[in-house]
JSON list of C-alpha atoms in Angstrom, two decimals:
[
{"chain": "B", "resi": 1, "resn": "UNK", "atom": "CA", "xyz": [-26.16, 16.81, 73.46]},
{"chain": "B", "resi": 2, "resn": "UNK", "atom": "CA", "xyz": [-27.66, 13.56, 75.75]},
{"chain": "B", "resi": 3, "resn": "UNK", "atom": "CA", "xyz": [-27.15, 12.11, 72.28]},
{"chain": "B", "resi": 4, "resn": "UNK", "atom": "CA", "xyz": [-23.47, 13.17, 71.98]},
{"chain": "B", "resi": 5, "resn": "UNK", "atom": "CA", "xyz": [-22.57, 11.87, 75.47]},
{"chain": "B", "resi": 6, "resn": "UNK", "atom": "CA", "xyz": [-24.39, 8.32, 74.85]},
{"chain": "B", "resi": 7, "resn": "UNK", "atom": "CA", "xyz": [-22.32, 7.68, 71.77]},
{"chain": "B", "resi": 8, "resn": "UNK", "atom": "CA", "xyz": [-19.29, 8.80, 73.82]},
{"chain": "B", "resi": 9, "resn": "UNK", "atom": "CA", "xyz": [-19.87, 6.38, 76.75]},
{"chain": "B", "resi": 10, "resn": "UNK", "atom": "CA", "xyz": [-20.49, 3.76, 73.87]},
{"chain": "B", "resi": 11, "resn": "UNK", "atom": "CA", "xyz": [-17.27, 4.25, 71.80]},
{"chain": "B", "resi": 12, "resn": "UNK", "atom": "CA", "xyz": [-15.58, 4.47, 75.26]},
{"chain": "B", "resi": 13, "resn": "UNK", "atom": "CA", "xyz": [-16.72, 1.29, 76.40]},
{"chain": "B", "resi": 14, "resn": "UNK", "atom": "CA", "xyz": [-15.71, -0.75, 72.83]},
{"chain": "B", "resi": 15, "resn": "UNK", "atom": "CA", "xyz": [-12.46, 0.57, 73.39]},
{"chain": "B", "resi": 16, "resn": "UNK", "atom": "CA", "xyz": [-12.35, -0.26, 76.54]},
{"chain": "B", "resi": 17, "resn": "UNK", "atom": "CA", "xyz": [-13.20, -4.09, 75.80]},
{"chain": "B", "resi": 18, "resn": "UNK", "atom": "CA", "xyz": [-11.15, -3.79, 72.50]},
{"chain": "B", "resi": 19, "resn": "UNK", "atom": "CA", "xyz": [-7.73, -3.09, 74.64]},
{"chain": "B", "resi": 20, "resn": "UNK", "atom": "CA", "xyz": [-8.83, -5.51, 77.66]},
{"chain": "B", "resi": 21, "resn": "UNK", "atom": "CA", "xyz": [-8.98, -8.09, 75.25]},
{"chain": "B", "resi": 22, "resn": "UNK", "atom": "CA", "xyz": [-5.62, -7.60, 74.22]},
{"chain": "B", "resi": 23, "resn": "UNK", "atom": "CA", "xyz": [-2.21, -8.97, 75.63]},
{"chain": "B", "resi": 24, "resn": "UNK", "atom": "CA", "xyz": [0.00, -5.86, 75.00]},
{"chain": "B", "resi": 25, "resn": "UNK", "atom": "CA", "xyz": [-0.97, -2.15, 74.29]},
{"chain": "B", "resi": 26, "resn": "UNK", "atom": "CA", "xyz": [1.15, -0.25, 72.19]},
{"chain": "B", "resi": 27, "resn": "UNK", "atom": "CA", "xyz": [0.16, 2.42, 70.06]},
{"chain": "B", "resi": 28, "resn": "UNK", "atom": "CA", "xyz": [1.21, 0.60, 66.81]},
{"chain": "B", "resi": 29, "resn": "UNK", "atom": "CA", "xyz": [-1.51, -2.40, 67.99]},
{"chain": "B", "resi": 30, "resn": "UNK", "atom": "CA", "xyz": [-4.26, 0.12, 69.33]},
{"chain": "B", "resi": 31, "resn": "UNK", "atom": "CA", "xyz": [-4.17, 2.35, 67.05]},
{"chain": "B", "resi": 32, "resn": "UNK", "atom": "CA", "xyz": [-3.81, 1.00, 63.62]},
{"chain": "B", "resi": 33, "resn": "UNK", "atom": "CA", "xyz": [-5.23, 1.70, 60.80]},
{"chain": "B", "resi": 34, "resn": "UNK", "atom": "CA", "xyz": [-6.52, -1.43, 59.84]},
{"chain": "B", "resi": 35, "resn": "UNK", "atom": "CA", "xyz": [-9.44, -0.62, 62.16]},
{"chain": "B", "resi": 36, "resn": "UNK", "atom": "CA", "xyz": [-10.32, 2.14, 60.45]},
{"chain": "B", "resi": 37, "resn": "UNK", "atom": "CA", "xyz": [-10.47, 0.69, 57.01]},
{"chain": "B", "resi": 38, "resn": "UNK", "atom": "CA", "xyz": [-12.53, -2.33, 59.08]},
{"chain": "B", "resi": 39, "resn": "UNK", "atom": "CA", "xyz": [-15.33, 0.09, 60.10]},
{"chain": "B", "resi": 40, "resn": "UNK", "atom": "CA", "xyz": [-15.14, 2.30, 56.73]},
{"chain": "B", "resi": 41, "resn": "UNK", "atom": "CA", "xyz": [-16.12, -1.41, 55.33]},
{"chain": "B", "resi": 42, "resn": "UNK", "atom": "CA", "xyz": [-18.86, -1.72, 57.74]},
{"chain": "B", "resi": 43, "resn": "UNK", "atom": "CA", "xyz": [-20.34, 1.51, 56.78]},
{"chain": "B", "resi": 44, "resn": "UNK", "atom": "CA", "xyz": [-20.38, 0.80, 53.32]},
{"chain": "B", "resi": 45, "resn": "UNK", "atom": "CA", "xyz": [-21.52, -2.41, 53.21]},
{"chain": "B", "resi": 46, "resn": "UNK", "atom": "CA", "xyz": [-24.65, -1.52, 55.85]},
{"chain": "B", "resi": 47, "resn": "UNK", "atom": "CA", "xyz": [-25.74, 1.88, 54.33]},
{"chain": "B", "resi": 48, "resn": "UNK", "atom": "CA", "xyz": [-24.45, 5.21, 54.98]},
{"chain": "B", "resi": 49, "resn": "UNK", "atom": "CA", "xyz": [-26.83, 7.95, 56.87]},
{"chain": "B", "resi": 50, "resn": "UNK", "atom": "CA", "xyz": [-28.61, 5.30, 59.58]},
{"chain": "B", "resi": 51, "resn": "UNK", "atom": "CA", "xyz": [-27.62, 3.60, 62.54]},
{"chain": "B", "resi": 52, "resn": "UNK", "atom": "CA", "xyz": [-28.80, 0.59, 61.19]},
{"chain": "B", "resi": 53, "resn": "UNK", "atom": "CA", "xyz": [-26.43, 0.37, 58.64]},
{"chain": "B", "resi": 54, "resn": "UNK", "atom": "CA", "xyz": [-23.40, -0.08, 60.40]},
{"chain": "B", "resi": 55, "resn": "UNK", "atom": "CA", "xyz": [-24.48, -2.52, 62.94]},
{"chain": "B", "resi": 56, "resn": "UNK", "atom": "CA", "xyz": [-25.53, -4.43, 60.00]},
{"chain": "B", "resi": 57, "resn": "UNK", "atom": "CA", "xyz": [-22.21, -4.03, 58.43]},
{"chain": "B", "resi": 58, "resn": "UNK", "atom": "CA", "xyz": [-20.61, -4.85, 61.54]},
{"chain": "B", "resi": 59, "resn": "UNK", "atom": "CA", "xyz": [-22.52, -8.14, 61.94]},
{"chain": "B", "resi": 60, "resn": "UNK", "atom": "CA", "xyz": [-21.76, -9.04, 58.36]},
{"chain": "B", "resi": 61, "resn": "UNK", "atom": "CA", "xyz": [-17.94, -7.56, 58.71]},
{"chain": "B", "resi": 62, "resn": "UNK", "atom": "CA", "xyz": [-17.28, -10.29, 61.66]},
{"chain": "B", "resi": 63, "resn": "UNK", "atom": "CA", "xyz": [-19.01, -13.07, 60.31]},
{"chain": "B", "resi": 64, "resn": "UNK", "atom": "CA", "xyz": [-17.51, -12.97, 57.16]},
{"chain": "B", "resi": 65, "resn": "UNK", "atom": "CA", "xyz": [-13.99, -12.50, 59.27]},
{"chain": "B", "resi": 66, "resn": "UNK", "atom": "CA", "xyz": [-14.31, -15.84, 61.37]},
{"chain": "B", "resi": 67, "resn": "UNK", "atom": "CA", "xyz": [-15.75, -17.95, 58.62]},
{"chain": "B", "resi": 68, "resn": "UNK", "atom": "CA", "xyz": [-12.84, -16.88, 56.24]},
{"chain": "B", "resi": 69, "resn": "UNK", "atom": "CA", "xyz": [-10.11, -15.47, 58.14]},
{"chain": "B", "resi": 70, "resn": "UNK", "atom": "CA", "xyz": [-7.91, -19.15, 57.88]},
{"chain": "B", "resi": 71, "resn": "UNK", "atom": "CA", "xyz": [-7.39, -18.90, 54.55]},
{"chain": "B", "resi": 72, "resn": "UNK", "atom": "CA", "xyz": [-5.08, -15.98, 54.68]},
{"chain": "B", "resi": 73, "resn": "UNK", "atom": "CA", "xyz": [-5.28, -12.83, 52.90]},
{"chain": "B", "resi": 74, "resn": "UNK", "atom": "CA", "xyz": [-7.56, -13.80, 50.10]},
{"chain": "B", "resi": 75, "resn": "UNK", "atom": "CA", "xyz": [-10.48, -12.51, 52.49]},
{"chain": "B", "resi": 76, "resn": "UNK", "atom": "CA", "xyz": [-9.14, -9.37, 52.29]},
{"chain": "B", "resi": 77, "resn": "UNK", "atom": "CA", "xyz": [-9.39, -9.25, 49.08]},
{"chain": "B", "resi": 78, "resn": "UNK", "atom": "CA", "xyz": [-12.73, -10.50, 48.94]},
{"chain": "B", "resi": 79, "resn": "UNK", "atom": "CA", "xyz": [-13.90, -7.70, 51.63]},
{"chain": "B", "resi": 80, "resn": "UNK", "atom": "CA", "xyz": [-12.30, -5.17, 49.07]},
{"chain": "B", "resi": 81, "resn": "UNK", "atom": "CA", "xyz": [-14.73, -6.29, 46.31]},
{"chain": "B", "resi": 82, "resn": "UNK", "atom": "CA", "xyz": [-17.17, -6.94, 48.29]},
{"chain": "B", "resi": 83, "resn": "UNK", "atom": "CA", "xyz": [-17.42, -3.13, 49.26]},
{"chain": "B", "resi": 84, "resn": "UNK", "atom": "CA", "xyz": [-16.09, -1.98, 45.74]},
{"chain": "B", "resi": 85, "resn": "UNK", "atom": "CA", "xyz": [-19.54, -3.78, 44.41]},
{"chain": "B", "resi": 86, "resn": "UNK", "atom": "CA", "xyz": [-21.89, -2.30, 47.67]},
{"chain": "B", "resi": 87, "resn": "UNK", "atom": "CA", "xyz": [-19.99, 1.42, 46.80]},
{"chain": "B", "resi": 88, "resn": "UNK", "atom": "CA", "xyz": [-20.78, 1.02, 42.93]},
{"chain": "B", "resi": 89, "resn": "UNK", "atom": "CA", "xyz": [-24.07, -0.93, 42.68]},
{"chain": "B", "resi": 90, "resn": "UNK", "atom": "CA", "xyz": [-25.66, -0.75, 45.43]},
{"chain": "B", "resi": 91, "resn": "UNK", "atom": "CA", "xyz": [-25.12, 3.11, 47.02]},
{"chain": "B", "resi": 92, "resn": "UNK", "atom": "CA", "xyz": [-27.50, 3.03, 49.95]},
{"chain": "B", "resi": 93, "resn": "UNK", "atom": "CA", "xyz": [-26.08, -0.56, 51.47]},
{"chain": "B", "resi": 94, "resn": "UNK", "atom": "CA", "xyz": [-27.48, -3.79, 52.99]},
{"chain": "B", "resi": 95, "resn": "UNK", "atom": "CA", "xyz": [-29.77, -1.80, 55.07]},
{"chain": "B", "resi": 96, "resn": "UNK", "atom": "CA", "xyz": [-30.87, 1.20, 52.28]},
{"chain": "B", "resi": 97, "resn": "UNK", "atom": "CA", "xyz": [-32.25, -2.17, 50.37]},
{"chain": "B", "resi": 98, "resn": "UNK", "atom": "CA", "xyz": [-34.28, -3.53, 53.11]},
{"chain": "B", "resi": 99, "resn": "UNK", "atom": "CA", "xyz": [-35.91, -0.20, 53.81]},
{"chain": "B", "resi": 100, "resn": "UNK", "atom": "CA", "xyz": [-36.63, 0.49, 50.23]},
{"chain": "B", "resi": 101, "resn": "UNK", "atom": "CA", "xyz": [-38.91, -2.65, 49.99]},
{"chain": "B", "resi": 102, "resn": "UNK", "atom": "CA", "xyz": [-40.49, -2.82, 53.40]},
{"chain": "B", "resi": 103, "resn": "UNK", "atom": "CA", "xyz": [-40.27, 0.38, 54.81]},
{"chain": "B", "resi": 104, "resn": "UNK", "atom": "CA", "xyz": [-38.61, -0.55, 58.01]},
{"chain": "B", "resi": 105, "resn": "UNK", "atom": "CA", "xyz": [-37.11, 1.53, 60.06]},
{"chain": "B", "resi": 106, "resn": "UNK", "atom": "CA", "xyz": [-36.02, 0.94, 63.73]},
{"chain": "B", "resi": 107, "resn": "UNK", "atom": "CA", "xyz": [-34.40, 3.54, 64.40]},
{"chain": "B", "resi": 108, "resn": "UNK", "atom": "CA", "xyz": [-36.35, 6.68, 62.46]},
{"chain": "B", "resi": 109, "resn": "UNK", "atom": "CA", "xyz": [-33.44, 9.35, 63.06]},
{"chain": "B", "resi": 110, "resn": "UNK", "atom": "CA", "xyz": [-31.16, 10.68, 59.73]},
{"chain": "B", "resi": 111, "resn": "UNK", "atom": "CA", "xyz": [-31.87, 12.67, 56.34]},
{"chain": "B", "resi": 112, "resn": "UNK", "atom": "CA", "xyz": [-34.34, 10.71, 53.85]},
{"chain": "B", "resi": 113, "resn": "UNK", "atom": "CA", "xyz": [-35.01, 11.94, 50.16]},
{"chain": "B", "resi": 114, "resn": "UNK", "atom": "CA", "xyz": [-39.00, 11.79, 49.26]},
{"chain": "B", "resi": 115, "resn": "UNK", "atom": "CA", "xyz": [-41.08, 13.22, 46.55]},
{"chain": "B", "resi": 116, "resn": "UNK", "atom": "CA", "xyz": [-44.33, 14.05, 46.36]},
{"chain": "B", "resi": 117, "resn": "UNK", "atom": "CA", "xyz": [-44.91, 10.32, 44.82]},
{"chain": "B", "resi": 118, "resn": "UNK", "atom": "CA", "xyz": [-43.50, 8.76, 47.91]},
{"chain": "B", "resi": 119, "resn": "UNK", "atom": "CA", "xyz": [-46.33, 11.08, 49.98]},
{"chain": "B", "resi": 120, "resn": "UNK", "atom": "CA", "xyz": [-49.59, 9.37, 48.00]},
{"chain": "B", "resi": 121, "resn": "UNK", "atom": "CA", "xyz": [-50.89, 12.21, 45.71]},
{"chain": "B", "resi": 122, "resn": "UNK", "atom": "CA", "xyz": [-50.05, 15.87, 44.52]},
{"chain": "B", "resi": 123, "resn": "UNK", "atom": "CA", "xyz": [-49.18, 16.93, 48.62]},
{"chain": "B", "resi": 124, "resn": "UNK", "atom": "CA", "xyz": [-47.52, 20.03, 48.03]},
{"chain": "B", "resi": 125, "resn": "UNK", "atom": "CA", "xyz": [-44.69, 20.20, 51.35]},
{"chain": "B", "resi": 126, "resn": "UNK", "atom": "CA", "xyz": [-44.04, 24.09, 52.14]},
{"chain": "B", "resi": 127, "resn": "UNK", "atom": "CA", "xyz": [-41.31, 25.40, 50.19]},
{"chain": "B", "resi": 128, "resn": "UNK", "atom": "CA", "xyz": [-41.62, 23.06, 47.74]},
{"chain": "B", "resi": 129, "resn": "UNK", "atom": "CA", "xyz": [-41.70, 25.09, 44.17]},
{"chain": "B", "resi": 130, "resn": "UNK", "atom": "CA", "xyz": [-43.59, 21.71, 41.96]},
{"chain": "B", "resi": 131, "resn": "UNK", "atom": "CA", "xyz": [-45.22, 18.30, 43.80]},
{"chain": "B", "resi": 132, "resn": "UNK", "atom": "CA", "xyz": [-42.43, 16.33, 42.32]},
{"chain": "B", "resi": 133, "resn": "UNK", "atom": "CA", "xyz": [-39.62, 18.17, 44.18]},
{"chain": "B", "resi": 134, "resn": "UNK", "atom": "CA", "xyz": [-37.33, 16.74, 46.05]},
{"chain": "B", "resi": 135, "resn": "UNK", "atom": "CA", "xyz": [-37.05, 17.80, 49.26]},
{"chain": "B", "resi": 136, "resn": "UNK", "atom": "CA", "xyz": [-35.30, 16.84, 52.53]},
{"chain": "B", "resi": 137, "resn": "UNK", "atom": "CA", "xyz": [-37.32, 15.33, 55.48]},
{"chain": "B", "resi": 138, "resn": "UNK", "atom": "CA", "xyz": [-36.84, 18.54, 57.80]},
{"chain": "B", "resi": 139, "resn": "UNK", "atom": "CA", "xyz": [-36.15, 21.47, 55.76]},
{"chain": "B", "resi": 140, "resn": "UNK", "atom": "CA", "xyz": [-38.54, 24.18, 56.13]},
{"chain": "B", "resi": 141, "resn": "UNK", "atom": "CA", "xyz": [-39.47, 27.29, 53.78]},
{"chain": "B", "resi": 142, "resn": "UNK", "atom": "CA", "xyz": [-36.94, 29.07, 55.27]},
{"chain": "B", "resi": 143, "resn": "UNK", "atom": "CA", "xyz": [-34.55, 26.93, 54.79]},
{"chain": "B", "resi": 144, "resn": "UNK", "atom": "CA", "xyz": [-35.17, 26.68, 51.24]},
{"chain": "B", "resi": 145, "resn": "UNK", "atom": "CA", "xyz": [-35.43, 30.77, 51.18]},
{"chain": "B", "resi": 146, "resn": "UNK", "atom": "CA", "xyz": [-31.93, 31.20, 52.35]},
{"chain": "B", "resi": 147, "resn": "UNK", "atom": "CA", "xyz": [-30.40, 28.42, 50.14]},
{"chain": "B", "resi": 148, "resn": "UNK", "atom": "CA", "xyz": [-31.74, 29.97, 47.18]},
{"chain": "B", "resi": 149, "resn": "UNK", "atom": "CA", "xyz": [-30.30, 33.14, 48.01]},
{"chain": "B", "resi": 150, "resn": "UNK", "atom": "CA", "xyz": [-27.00, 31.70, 49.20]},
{"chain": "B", "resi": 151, "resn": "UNK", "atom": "CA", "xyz": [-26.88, 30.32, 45.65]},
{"chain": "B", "resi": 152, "resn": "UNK", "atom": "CA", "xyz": [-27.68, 33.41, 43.38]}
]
């Protein structure tokens, strides 16, 4: 809940600073939905499932847009297949690749897919049926019990 109410206060704030920066409000400048496609873009180009991801994106997102912005739409385009490549090739984003090879994580929070393998040995986690299952970080027997029998 404390959680909840953080990331309230934070999204309050940005759009807070957003509309102070801005000459005019009107809901057709506020709310458009070019700012939404801007932070769908951030997401993907980060990695989906951490909070690292999208400030990543974010950072990337803005410094692409000041470096390119003058030469009219073309960096649109460019952002485009920039994120068509991240969504295709590489799933997990900027920030899935940098955890994968050094196992960084500031933020330790979200769901993570591990095997047995990933563990160091033949670790068998409860509920899991072989050692090379996978399994998400969190789920317990009982979890697993009632989403076998949801499925049958």
């Amino acid at each position: 809940m404390i959680a909840f109410l953080i990331a309230a206060l934070g999204c309050g704030a940005a759009g807070a600073l957003t509309l102070a920066n801005m000459l005019s409000i009107a809901p057709g400048s506020a709310f458009d939905v070019t700012l939404t496609a801007y932070m769908i873009f951030c997401v993907i180009i980060g990695g989906l499932g951490t909070i690292e991801g999208p400030i990543i994106g974010a950072v990337i997102f803005f410094v692409i847009q000041d470096r390119y912005s003058g030469s009219g739409a073309w960096y649109l385009v460019a952002l485009g297949a920039l994120a068509i490549v991240m969504a295709i090739r590489f799933r997990q984003g900027i920030w899935g690749l940098i955890t994968a090879r050094t196992r960084l994580s500031l933020f330790p929070v979200g769901y993570q897919l591990r095997t047995a393998a990933d563990r160091g040995g033949g670790e068998a986690r409860l509920g899991a049926q072989d050692p090379g299952e996978v399994l998400l970080m969190g789920e317990t027997a009982l979890d697993r019990h009632l989403g076998d029998r949801r499925d049958a």
